[in-house]
Coordinates of C-alpha atoms and ligand atoms in Angstrom, one line a residue:
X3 CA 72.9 125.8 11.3
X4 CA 76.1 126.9 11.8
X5 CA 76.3 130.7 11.9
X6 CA 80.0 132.3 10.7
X7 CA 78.6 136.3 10.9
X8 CA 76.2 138.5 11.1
X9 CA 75.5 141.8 9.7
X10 CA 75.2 143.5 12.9
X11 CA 78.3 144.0 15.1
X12 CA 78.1 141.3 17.8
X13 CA 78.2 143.0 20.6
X14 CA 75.0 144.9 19.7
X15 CA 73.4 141.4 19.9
X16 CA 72.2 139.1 22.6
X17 CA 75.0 136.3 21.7
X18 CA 78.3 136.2 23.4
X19 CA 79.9 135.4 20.2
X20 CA 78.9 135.7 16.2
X21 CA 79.8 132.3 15.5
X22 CA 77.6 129.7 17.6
X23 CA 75.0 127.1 16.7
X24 CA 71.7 128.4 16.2
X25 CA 69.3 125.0 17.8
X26 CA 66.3 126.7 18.0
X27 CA 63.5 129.2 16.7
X28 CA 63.5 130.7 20.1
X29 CA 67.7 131.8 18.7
X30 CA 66.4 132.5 15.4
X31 CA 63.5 135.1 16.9
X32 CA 66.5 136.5 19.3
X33 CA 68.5 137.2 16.3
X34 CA 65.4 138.9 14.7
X35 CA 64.6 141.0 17.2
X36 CA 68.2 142.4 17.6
X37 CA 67.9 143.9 14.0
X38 CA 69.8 141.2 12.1
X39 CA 69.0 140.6 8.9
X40 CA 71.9 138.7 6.9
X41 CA 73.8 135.9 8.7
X42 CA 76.6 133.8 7.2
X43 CA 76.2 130.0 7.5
X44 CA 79.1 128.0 7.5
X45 CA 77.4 124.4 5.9
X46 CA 80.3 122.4 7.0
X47 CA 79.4 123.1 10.9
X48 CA 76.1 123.2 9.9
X49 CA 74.2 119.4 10.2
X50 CA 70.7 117.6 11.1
X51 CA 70.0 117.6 14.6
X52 CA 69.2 114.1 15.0
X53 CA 66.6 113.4 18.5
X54 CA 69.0 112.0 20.5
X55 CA 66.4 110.3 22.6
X56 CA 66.2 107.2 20.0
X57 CA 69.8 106.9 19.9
X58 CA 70.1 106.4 23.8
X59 CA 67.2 104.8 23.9
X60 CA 69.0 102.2 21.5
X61 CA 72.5 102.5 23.3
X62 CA 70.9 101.4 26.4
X63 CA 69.6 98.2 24.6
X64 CA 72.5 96.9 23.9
X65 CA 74.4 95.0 26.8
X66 CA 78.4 96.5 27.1
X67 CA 80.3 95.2 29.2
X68 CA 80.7 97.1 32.6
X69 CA 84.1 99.5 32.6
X70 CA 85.0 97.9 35.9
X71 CA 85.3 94.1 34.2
X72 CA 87.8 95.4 31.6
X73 CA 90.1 97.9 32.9
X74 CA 91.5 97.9 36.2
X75 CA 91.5 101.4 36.9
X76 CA 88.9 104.1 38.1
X77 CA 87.4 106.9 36.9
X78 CA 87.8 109.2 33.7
X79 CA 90.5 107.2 31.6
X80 CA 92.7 108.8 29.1
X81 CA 92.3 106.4 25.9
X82 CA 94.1 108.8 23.1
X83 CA 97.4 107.0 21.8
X84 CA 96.8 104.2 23.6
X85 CA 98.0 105.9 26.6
X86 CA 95.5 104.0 28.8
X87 CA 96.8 103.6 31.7
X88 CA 100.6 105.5 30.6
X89 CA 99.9 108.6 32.0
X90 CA 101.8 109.5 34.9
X91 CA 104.7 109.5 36.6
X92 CA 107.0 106.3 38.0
X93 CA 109.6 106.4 40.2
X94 CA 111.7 103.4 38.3
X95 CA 110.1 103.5 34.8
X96 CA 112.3 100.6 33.9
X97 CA 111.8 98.3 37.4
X98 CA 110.2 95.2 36.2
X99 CA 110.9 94.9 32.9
X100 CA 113.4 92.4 31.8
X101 CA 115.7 95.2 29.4
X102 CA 117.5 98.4 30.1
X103 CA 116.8 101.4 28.5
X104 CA 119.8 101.5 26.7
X105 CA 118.7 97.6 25.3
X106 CA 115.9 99.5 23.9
X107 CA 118.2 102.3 22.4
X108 CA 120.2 100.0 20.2
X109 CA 117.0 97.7 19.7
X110 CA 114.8 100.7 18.4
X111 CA 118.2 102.0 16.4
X112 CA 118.2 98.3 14.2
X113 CA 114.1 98.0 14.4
X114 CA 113.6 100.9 12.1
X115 CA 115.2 99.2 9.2
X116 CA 112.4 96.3 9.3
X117 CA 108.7 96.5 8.5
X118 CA 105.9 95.2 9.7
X119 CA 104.2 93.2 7.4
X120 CA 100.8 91.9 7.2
X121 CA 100.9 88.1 7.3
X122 CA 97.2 87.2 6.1
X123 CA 98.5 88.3 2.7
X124 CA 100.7 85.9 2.4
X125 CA 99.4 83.5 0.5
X126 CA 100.1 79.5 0.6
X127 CA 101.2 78.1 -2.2
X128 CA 103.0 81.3 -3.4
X129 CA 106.9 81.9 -3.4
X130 CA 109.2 85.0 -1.8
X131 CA 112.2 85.9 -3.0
X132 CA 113.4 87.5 0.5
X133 CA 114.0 86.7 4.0
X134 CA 110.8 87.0 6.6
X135 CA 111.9 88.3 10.2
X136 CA 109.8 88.1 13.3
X137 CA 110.3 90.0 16.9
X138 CA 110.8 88.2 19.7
X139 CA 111.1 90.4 22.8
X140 CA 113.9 93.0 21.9
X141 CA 115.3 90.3 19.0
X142 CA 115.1 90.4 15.3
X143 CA 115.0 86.3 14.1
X144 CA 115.3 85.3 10.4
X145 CA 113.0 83.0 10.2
X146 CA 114.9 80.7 7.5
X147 CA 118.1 81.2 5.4
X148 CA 117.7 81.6 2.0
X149 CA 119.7 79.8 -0.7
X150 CA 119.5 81.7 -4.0
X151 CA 116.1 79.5 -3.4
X152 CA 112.8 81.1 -3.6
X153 CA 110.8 80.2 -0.4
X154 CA 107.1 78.7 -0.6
X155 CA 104.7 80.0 1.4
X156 CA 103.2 77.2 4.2
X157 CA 100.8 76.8 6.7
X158 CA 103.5 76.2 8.9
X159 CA 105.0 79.3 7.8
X160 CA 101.8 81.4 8.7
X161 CA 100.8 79.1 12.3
X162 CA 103.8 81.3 13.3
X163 CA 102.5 83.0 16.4
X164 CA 104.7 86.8 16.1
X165 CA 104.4 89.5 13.9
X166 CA 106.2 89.4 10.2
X167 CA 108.5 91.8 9.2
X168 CA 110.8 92.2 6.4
X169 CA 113.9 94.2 5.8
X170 CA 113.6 97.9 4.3
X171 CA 115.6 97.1 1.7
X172 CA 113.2 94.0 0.1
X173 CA 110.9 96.3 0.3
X174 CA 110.8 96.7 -3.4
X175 CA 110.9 92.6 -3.6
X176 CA 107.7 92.5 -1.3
X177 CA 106.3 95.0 -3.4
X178 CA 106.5 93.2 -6.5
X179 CA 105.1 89.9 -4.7
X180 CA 102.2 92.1 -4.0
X181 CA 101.5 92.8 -7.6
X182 CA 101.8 89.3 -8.5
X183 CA 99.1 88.4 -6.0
X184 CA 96.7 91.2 -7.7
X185 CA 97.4 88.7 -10.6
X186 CA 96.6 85.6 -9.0
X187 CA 93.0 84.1 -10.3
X188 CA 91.6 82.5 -7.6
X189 CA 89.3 79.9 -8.2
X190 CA 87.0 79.9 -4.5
X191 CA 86.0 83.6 -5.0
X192 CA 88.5 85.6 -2.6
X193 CA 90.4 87.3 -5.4
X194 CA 88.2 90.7 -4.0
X195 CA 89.7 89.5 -0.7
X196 CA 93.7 89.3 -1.8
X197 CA 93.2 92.8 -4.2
X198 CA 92.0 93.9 -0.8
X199 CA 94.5 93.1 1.8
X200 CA 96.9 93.9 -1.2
X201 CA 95.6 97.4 -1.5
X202 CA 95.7 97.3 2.1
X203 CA 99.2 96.5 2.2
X204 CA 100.6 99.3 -0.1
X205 CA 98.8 102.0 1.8
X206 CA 100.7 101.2 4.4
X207 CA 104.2 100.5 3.0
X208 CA 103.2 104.2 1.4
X209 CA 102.2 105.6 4.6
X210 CA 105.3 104.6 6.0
X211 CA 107.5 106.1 3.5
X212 CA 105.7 109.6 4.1
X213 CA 106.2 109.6 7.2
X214 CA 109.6 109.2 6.5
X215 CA 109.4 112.1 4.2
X216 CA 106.3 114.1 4.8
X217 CA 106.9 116.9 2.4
X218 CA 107.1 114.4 -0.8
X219 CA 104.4 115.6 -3.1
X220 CA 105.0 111.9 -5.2
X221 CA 104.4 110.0 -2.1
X222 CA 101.3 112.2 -1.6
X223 CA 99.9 111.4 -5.1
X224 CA 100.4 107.7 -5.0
X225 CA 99.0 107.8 -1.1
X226 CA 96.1 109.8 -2.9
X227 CA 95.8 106.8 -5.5
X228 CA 95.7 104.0 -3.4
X229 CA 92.8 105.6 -1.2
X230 CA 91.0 106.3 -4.2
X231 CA 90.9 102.1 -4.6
X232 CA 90.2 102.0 -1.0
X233 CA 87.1 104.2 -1.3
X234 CA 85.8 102.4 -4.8
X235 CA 86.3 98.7 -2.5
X236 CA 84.4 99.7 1.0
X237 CA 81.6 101.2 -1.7
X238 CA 81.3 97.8 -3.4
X239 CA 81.3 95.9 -0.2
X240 CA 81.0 97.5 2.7
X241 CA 81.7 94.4 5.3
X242 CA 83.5 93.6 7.5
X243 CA 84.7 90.3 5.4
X244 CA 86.0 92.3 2.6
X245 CA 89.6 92.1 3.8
X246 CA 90.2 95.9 4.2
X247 CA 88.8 95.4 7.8
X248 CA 91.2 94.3 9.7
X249 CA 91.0 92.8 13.8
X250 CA 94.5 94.1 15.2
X251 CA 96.2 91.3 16.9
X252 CA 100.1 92.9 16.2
X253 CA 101.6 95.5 17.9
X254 CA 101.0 99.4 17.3
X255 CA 103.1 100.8 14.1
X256 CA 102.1 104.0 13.0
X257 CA 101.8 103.1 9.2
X258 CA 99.5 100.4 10.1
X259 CA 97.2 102.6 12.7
X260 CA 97.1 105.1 9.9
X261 CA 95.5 102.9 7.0
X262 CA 93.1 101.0 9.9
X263 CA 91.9 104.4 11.0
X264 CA 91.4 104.9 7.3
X265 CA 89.2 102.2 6.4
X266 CA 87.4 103.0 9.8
X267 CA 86.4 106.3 8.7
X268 CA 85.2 105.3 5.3
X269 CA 83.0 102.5 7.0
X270 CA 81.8 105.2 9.2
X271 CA 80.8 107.9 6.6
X272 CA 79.2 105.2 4.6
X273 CA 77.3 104.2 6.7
X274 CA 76.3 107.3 7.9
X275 CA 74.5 108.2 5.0
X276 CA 77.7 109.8 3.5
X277 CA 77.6 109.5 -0.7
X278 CA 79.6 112.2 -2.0
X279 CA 82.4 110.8 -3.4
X280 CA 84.7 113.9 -3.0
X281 CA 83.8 114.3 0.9
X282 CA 84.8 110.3 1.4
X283 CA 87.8 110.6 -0.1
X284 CA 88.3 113.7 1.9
X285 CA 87.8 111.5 5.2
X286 CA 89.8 108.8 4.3
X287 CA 92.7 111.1 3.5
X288 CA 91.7 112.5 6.8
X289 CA 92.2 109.0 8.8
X290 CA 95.2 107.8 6.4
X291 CA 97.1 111.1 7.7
X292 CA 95.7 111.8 11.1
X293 CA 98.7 111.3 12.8
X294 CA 101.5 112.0 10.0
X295 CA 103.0 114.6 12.8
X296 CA 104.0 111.4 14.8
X297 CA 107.4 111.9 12.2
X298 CA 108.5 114.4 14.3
X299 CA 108.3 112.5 18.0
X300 CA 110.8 111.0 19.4
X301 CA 110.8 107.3 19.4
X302 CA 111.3 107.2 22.8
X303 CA 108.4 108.5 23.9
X304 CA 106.1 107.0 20.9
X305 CA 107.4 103.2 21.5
X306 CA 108.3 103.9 25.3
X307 CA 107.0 100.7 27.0
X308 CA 105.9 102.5 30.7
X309 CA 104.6 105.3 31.1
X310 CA 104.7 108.9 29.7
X311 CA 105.7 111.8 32.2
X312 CA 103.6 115.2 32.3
X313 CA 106.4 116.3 30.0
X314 CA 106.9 113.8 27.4
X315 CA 103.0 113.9 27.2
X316 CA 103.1 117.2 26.4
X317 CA 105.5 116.5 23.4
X318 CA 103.3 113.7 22.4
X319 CA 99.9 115.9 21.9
X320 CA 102.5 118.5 19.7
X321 CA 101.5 115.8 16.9
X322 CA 98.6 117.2 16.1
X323 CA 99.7 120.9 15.1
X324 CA 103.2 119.7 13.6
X325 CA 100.8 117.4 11.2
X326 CA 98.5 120.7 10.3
X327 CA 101.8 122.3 9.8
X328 CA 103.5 119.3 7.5
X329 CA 99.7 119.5 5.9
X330 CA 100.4 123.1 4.6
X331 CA 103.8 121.6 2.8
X332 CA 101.0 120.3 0.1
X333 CA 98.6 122.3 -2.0
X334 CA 95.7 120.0 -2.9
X335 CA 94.6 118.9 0.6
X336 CA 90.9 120.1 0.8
X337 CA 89.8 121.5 4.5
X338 CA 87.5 118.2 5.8
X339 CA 91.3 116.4 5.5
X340 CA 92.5 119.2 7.6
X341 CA 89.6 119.1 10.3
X342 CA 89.9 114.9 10.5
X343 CA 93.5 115.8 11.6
X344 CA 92.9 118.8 13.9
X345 CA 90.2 117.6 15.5
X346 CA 91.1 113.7 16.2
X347 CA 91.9 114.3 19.7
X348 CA 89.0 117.0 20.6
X349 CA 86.4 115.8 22.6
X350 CA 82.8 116.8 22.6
X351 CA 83.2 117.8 25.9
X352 CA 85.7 120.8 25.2
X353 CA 88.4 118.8 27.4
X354 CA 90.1 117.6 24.0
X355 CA 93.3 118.9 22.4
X356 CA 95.2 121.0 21.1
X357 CA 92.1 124.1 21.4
X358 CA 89.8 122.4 23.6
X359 CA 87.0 122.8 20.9
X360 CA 83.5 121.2 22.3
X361 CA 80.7 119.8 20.4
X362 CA 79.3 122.6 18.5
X363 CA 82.2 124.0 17.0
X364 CA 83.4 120.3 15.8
X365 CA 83.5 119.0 12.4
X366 CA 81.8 115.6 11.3
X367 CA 85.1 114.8 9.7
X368 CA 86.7 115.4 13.0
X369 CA 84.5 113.3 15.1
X370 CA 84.3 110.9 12.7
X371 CA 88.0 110.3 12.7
X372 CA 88.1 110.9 16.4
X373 CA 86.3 107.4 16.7
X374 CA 88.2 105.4 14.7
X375 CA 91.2 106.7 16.0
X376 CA 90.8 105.5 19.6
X377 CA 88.5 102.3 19.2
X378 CA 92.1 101.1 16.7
X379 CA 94.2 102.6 19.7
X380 CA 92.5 100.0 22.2
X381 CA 92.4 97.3 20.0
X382 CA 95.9 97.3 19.5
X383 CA 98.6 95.8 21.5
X384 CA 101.2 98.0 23.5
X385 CA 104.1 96.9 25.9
X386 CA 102.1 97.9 28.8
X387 CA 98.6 97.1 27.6
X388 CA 97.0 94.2 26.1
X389 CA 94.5 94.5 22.5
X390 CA 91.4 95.2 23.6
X391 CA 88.9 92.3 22.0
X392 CA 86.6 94.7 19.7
X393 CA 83.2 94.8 22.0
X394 CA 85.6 95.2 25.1
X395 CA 87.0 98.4 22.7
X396 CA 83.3 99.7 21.9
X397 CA 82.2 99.3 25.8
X398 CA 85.1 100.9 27.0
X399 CA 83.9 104.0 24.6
X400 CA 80.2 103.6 26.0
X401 CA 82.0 104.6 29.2
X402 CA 83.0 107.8 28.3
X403 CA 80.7 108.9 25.6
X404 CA 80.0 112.4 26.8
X405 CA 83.5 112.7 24.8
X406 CA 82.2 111.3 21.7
X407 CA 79.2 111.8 18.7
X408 CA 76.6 109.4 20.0
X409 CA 75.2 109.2 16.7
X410 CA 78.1 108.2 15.4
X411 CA 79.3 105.6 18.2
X412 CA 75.7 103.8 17.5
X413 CA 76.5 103.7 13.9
X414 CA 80.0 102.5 14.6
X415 CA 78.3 99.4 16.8
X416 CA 75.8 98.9 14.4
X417 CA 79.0 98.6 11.6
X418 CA 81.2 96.5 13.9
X419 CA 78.0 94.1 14.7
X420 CA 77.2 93.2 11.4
Ligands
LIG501 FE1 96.9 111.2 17.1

């Protein structure tokens, strides 16, 4: 049990603190014999101490793949936002790659009026009204001209190798193809797939637009909506076939880490055990807006391709509190959304940020979240690191799991496995 107070001033007590973790009866008899009688328990810090002997015992069953085979570096790696590897400090950031910074000034300054778009919800055989776009290197292509002609959907169309994006302002166009699709009766049983990647697909063109405007109570409410179909699908099927899983093979857009980590979490807390519908909507509002402080970075530091200085590090962690601030804009967020975001990058450990909060004193929301944050982070591609293959993700984690819920991490294999 988590205790929150005592009836005795603290430092009349054994403890060092009033709030700690209370493990044992050998606590419980110390806290007897200093003359306490009431204590406050706080039930969300509270939890079942599992013995954590089975789980490594079953950890150590399964065969991950050694550190050394995936990542070329040694030692303690840092793996939050991707920035494997992006930490430090180079002398010519730019020495090797074949653009300028200023190229990716003016690129970044025309990307932001596209959006990534989810091509495995395209669906052959169906018509868009507006123009698809792809990225090649620092280039924005049209992928074919439209003649006041509707454009069918091919195989051809979707054997295209790069990522799909569309303009911002068909955005309402691609909306509306989406809620045709919802419509569509499939005759070989993967209409629950389509409604899926469909509901999938909104969250995210949502997400995007709160990000863009973080304050907008609206956009909260119909964010709030769509994870309430998002909860109601991973509780009918739970599996990774059900279309709301997703393997990342694009690059990394907020929007899309947001709705993965999402669905992550839900998986999670389901399969944890967790049934109460008000504390798994609660988590996946958590994952959905994790990293909604990400607004306020600059995009060159969150897109830059090399690596991050000491400095621009530094502004990259500020996501975390500016999100808890941007949180406190809206007045119906409940307190396990609030611990998924404050605690994503804590690490058991203590060595986390932004309060360097260790094990006891962490939330299952927080951990929870914590997980599905970095495992999407490495399976996603950056400039200046591939996508992680989703074993090579989970044995990378194994590596450093003094920084993460082992309970959780085997029930995260054990989700990803089946
Ligand atoms: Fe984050």
């Amino acid at each position: 049990m988590f205790l929150d107070g005592m009836d005795v001033a603290w430092e009349k007590t054994p403890f060092l603190t009033n709030r700690l973790l209370i493990r044992s009866e050998e606590q419980i008899s110390k806290l007897k014999n200093a003359g306490i009688s009431y204590v406050f328990i706080d039930p969300d810090r509270s939890r079942v101490i599992e013995d954590k002997t089975n789980v490594s015992q079953e950890l150590d069953k399964i065969k991950f793949i050694k550190k050394e085979e995936i990542l070329d570096v040694e030692g303690h790696v840092e793996m939050d936002e991707a920035v494997l590897f992006k930490k430090g400090s180079d002398q010519n950031e730019f020495d090797g790659l074949p653009y300028t910074k200023e190229d990716l000034d003016k690129f970044f300054s025309e990307f932001h009026n596209y959006t990534h778009i989810d091509k495995t919800t395209l669906v052959v055989g169906t018509y868009v009204t507006f123009p698809l776009y792809v990225k090649r290197d620092l280039q924005i292509i049209q992928l074919f001209v439209l003649k006041n002609k509707d454009i069918p959907i091919t195989e051809e169309i979707l054997a295209i190798e790069n990522d799909f994006f569309i303009h911002i302002n068909d955005k309402i166009k691609y909306k509306g193809y989406l809620t045709e699709l919802m419509s569509l009766k499939s005759s070989n049983g993967s209409s629950e797939l389509i409604r899926n990647r469909v509901v999938k697909e909104n969250s995210k063109l949502l997400m995007e637009e709160l990000l863009a405007d973080p304050r907008s109570g609206a956009k909260l409410k119909e964010c709030q909506q769509n994870i309430d179909a998002i909860v109601s699908s991973m509780q009918e099927n739970n599996s990774l076939t059900n279309g709301l899983f997703t393997i990342n093979k694009s690059d990394y857009y907020t929007y899309t880490h947001c709705v993965n980590v999402s669905v992550l979490a839900v998986g999670l807390a389901i399969n944890l055990g967790m049934n109460k519908q008000t504390e798994i909507f609660a988590l996946a509002m958590g994952g959905m807006l994790h990293d909604i402080g990400k607004c306020k970075i600059p995009h060159s530091i969150l897109n830059k391709p090399t690596k991050l200085t000491d400095d621009e590090f530094r502004v990259m962690k500020s996501h975390v509190l500016i999100g808890k601030k941007l949180l406190s804009f809206h007045s119906d967020i409940s307190k396990e959304t609030i611990y998924s975001l404050t605690e994503h990058h804590e690490k058991m450990t203590g060595k986390g940020y932004p309060h360097g909060l260790a094990a006891e004193n962490l939330h299952f929301a927080g951990k929870v979240v914590a997980m599905a944050d970095v495992y999407d982070a490495l399976t996603t591609a950056r400039p200046y690191k591939k996508a992680f293959g989703s074993f090579e993700a989970l044995s990378i984690i194994r590596s450093q799991l003094e920084d993460y819920d082992m309970e959780i991490f085997l029930s995260f294999v054990k989700m990803l496995g089946n």
